[in-house]
XYZ file of C-alpha atoms in Angstrom:
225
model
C 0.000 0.000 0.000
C 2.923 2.239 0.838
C 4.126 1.469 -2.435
C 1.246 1.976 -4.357
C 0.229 5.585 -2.714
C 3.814 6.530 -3.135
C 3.742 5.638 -7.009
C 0.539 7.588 -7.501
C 1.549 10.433 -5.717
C 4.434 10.586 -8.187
C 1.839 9.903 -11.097
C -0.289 12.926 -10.250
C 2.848 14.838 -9.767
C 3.726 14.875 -13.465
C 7.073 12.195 -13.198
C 8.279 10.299 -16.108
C 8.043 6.660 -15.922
C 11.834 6.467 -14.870
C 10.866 8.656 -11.785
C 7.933 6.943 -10.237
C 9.103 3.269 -10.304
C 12.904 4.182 -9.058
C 11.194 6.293 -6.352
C 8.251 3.816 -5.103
C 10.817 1.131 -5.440
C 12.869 3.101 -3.053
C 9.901 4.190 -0.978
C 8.830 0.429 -0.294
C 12.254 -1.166 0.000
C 13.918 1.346 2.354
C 15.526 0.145 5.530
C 12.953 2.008 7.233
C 9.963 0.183 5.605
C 11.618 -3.251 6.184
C 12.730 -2.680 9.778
C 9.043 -1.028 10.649
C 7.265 -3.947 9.192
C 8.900 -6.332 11.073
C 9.123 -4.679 14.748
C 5.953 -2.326 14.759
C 3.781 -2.722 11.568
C 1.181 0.143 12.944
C 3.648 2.901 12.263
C 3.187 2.073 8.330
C 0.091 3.466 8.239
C 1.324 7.159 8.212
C 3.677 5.385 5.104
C 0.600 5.183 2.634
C -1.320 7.865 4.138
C 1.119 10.351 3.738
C 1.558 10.011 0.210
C -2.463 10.317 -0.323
C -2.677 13.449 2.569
C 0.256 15.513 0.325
C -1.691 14.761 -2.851
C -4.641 15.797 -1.498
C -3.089 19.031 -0.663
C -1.805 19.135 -4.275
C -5.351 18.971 -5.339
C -6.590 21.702 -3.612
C -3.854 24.343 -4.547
C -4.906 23.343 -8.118
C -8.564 24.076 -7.530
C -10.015 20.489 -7.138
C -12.425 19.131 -4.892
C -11.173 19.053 -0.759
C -12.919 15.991 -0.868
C -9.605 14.108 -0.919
C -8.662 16.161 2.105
C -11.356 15.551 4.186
C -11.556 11.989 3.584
C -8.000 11.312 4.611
C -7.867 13.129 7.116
C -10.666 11.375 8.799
C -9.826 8.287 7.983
C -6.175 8.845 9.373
C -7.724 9.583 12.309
C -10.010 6.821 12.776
C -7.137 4.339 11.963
C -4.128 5.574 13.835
C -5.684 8.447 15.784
C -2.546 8.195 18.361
C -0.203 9.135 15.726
C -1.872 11.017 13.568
C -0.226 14.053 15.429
C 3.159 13.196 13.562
C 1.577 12.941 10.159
C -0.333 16.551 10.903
C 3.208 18.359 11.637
C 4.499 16.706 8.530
C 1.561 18.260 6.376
C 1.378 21.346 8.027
C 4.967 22.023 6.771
C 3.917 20.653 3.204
C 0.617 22.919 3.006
C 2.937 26.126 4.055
C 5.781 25.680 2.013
C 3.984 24.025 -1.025
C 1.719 27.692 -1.556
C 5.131 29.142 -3.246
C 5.296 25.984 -5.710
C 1.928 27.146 -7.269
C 2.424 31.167 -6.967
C 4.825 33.401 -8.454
C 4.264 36.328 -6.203
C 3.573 36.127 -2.155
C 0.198 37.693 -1.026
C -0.323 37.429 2.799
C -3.953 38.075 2.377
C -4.492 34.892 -0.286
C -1.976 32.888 1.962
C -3.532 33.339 4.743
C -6.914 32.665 3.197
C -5.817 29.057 1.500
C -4.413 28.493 4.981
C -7.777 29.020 6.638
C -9.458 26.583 3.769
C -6.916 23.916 4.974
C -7.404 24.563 8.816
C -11.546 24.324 7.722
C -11.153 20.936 5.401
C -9.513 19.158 7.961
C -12.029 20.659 11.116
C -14.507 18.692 8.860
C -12.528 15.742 8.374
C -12.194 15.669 12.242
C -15.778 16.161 12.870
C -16.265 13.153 10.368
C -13.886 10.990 12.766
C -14.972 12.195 16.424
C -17.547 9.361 16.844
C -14.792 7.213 16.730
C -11.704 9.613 18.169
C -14.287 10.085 21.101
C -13.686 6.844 22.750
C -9.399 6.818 22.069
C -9.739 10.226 23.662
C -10.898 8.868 26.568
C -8.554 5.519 26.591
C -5.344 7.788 26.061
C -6.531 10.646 28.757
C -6.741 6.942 31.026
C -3.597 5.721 29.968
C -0.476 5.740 32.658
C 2.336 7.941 32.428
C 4.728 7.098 34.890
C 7.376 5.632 32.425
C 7.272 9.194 30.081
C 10.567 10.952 29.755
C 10.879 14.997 30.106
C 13.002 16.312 27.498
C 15.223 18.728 29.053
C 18.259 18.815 26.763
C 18.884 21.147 23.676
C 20.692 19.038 21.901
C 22.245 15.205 22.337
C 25.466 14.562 23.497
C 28.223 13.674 20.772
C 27.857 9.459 20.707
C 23.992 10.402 18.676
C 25.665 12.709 16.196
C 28.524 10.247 15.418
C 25.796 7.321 15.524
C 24.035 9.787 12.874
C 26.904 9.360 10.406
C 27.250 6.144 10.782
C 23.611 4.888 10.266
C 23.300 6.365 7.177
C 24.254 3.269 5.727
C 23.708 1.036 7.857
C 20.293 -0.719 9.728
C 21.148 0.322 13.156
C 19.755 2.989 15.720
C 21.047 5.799 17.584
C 21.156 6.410 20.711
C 18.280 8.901 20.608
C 15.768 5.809 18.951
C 16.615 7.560 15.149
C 16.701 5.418 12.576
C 18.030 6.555 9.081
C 19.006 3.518 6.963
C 19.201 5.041 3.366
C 19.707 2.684 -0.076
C 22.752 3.013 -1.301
C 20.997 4.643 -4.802
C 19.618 7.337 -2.555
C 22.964 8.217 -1.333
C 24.541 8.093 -4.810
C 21.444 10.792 -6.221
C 21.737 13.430 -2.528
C 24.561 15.551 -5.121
C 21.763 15.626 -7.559
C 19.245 16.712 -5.474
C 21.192 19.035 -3.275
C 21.306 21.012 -6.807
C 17.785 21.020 -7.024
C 16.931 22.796 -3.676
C 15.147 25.917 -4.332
C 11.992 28.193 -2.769
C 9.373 26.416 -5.210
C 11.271 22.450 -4.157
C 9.396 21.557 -1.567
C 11.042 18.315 -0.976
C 14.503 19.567 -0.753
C 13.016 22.107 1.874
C 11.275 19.339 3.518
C 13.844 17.228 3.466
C 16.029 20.288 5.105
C 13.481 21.132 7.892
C 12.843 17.864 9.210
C 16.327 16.833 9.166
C 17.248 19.981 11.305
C 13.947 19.022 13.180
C 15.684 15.315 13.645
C 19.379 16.687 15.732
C 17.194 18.099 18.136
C 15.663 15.609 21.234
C 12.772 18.084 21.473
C 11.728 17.108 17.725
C 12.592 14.133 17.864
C 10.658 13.166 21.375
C 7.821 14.502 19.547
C 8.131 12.499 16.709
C 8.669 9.206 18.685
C 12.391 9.221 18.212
């Protein structure tokens, strides 16, 4: 499924053949995916929802239905309502940065206004998912605490950057539960990409901000390590 959401996405984003098969290839046979499927299959939900939630975005900027939207979004929610929370940051990030890919000129007013349609699309898609999120509300708000963890740190000591480096190729985990296992082909295309990065890329900025995001044990606490 994450596969096949990945592939469209690519599809409806205008790639040659080339393109979407080396990237859902890729996508599906990461170190990630693998590793994920075998120790905690639930977090692969956000892996083909993802995909569908940024399309759905895509859709809207081009003056399509929000159906897409809303329907994600509630069904994200009804399937993995505890982290859902980590696919909303991700997508938040996408729906600011991704206004610049479809406008030549920034005007606060219109930004602001295609930021309020988002913020309205996905109120419905929550509304659409609160007979169900009503009862997980009330589990979690139930659920113990004692073994949580208080991030007090700015950044990690030296062992997780080092680790950092040396996971890149590898399937191992830091210290600070970060896992970053890359193919070797992803590697061998970062020069091409790096040349890519620009203010209307929003993967290259994406990539960017949550790798920042990822040195940080705030950010990555909040994204479950």
């Amino acid at each position: 499924l994450g596969g096949l959401a990945f592939l469209i996405f690519n599809r409806e984003m205008h790639m040659d053949d080339f393109q979407c098969l080396t990237g859902a290839i890729l996508y599906t046979f990461s170190t990630w995916f693998i590793n994920t499927a075998l120790i905690q299959n639930s977090f692969l939900v956000g892996a083909y929802m993802v995909p569908i939630l940024l399309l759905s975005i895509d859709y809207i900027y081009r003056g399509r239905s929000p159906l897409l939207f809303i329907c994600a979004v509630a069904y994200y929610l009804m399937r993995d309502s505890y982290a859902a929370y980590m696919a909303a940051i991700v997508i938040i990030i996408y729906i600011l940065l991704r206004y610049f890919a479809y406008n030549d000129r920034f005007i606060f007013k219109d930004y602001m206004k295609k930021i309020g349609a988002f913020i309205g699309y996905g109120l419905i898609g929550i509304l659409i998912s609160s007979f169900y999120l009503f009862q997980t509300v009330i589990s979690i708000t139930g659920a113990s605490t004692v073994n949580a963890k208080s991030v007090t740190n700015i950044l990690y000591d030296t062992r997780f950057y080092i680790e950092l480096g040396k996971n890149i190729v590898s399937t191992g985990m830091t210290s600070g539960y970060t896992f970053l296992g890359l193919p070797i082909l992803i590697l061998l295309l970062l020069p091409v990409a790096l040349r890519k990065i620009s203010l209307k890329n929003t993967s290259a900025l994406m990539t960017a901000i949550l790798l920042g995001m990822m040195l940080f044990p705030f950010f990555s606490s909040m994204f479950n390590g």
